[in-house]
Amino acid sequence: MPLLLTLIALDAVLLVHAGATGRLGSWGPLIMGLPLVGVLLYVMVELIPERMAGAQVRQVERDLARRPVPVRCGCLGRGRSAR
């Protein structure tokens, strides 16, 4: 019984997440129709890559923050003109 309640609660949470991210149309029937399989597929296909990409984005932001910002001098060089 506790396992069933946990699965129902997890289904509800993932349905809300899918709705909030605009994926309810494609994932809603799968999560509701095949509760355990739908939950596992949604987590593997949507949530894990989303979290991994988030970690990679944060790492790139940290790397970019460490780099010095180039200063533009405003000169165009010899023989070049603004177009």
CSV table of C-alpha atoms in Angstrom, one decimal:
chain,number,residue,atom,x,y,z
A,1,MET,CA,0.0,0.0,0.0
A,2,PRO,CA,2.8,2.6,0.8
A,3,LEU,CA,4.4,1.7,-2.5
A,4,LEU,CA,1.2,2.4,-4.4
A,5,LEU,CA,0.8,5.7,-2.7
A,6,THR,CA,4.4,6.6,-3.4
A,7,LEU,CA,3.9,5.8,-7.1
A,8,ILE,CA,0.7,7.8,-7.3
A,9,ALA,CA,2.4,10.8,-5.6
A,10,LEU,CA,5.4,10.5,-8.0
A,11,ASP,CA,3.0,10.3,-11.0
A,12,ALA,CA,1.3,13.5,-9.8
A,13,VAL,CA,4.6,15.3,-9.3
A,14,LEU,CA,5.9,14.3,-12.7
A,15,LEU,CA,2.6,15.2,-14.4
A,16,VAL,CA,2.9,18.7,-12.9
A,17,HIS,CA,6.5,19.0,-14.0
A,18,ALA,CA,5.6,17.8,-17.5
A,19,GLY,CA,2.8,20.4,-17.6
A,20,ALA,CA,5.0,23.2,-16.4
A,21,THR,CA,7.6,22.5,-19.0
A,22,GLY,CA,5.1,22.1,-21.9
A,23,ARG,CA,5.6,18.3,-22.3
A,24,LEU,CA,2.3,17.2,-20.9
A,25,GLY,CA,0.8,16.4,-24.3
A,26,SER,CA,3.4,13.8,-25.1
A,27,TRP,CA,4.3,12.5,-21.7
A,28,GLY,CA,0.9,12.7,-19.8
A,29,PRO,CA,-0.7,9.7,-21.4
A,30,LEU,CA,2.4,7.6,-21.0
A,31,ILE,CA,2.9,8.5,-17.3
A,32,MET,CA,-0.8,7.9,-16.6
A,33,GLY,CA,-1.2,4.8,-18.8
A,34,LEU,CA,1.9,3.0,-17.7
A,35,PRO,CA,2.7,4.5,-14.3
A,36,LEU,CA,6.0,2.8,-13.4
A,37,VAL,CA,7.3,2.5,-16.9
A,38,GLY,CA,6.2,6.1,-17.7
A,39,VAL,CA,7.9,7.5,-14.6
A,40,LEU,CA,11.2,5.6,-15.4
A,41,LEU,CA,11.2,6.7,-19.0
A,42,TYR,CA,10.4,10.4,-18.1
A,43,VAL,CA,13.1,10.5,-15.6
A,44,MET,CA,15.7,8.9,-17.9
A,45,VAL,CA,14.7,10.8,-21.1
A,46,GLU,CA,13.8,14.2,-19.7
A,47,LEU,CA,15.0,14.9,-16.1
A,48,ILE,CA,18.5,13.3,-16.1
A,49,PRO,CA,19.7,15.0,-19.3
A,50,GLU,CA,18.1,18.3,-18.1
A,51,ARG,CA,20.1,18.1,-14.9
A,52,MET,CA,23.3,17.1,-16.6
A,53,ALA,CA,23.0,20.0,-19.1
A,54,GLY,CA,22.4,22.3,-16.2
A,55,ALA,CA,25.7,21.2,-14.6
A,56,GLN,CA,27.5,21.6,-17.8
A,57,VAL,CA,26.1,25.1,-18.3
A,58,ARG,CA,27.1,26.1,-14.8
A,59,GLN,CA,30.7,24.8,-15.5
A,60,VAL,CA,30.9,26.8,-18.7
A,61,GLU,CA,29.6,30.0,-16.9
A,62,ARG,CA,32.3,29.5,-14.2
A,63,ASP,CA,35.0,29.1,-16.8
A,64,LEU,CA,33.9,32.2,-18.7
A,65,ALA,CA,33.7,34.2,-15.5
A,66,ARG,CA,37.4,33.4,-14.9
A,67,ARG,CA,38.5,34.8,-18.3
A,68,PRO,CA,39.5,38.4,-18.6
A,69,VAL,CA,37.1,40.6,-20.6
A,70,PRO,CA,38.8,42.0,-23.7
A,71,VAL,CA,38.9,45.8,-23.9
A,72,ARG,CA,38.1,47.4,-27.1
A,73,CYS,CA,40.3,50.3,-28.0
A,74,GLY,CA,38.0,51.8,-30.7
A,75,CYS,CA,40.7,51.9,-33.3
A,76,LEU,CA,40.2,50.2,-36.7
A,77,GLY,CA,43.8,49.8,-37.7
A,78,ARG,CA,45.6,51.1,-40.7
A,79,GLY,CA,43.9,51.3,-44.0
A,80,ARG,CA,40.5,50.1,-42.7
A,81,SER,CA,37.4,52.2,-42.6
A,82,ALA,CA,34.1,51.8,-40.8
A,83,ARG,CA,31.4,50.8,-43.2
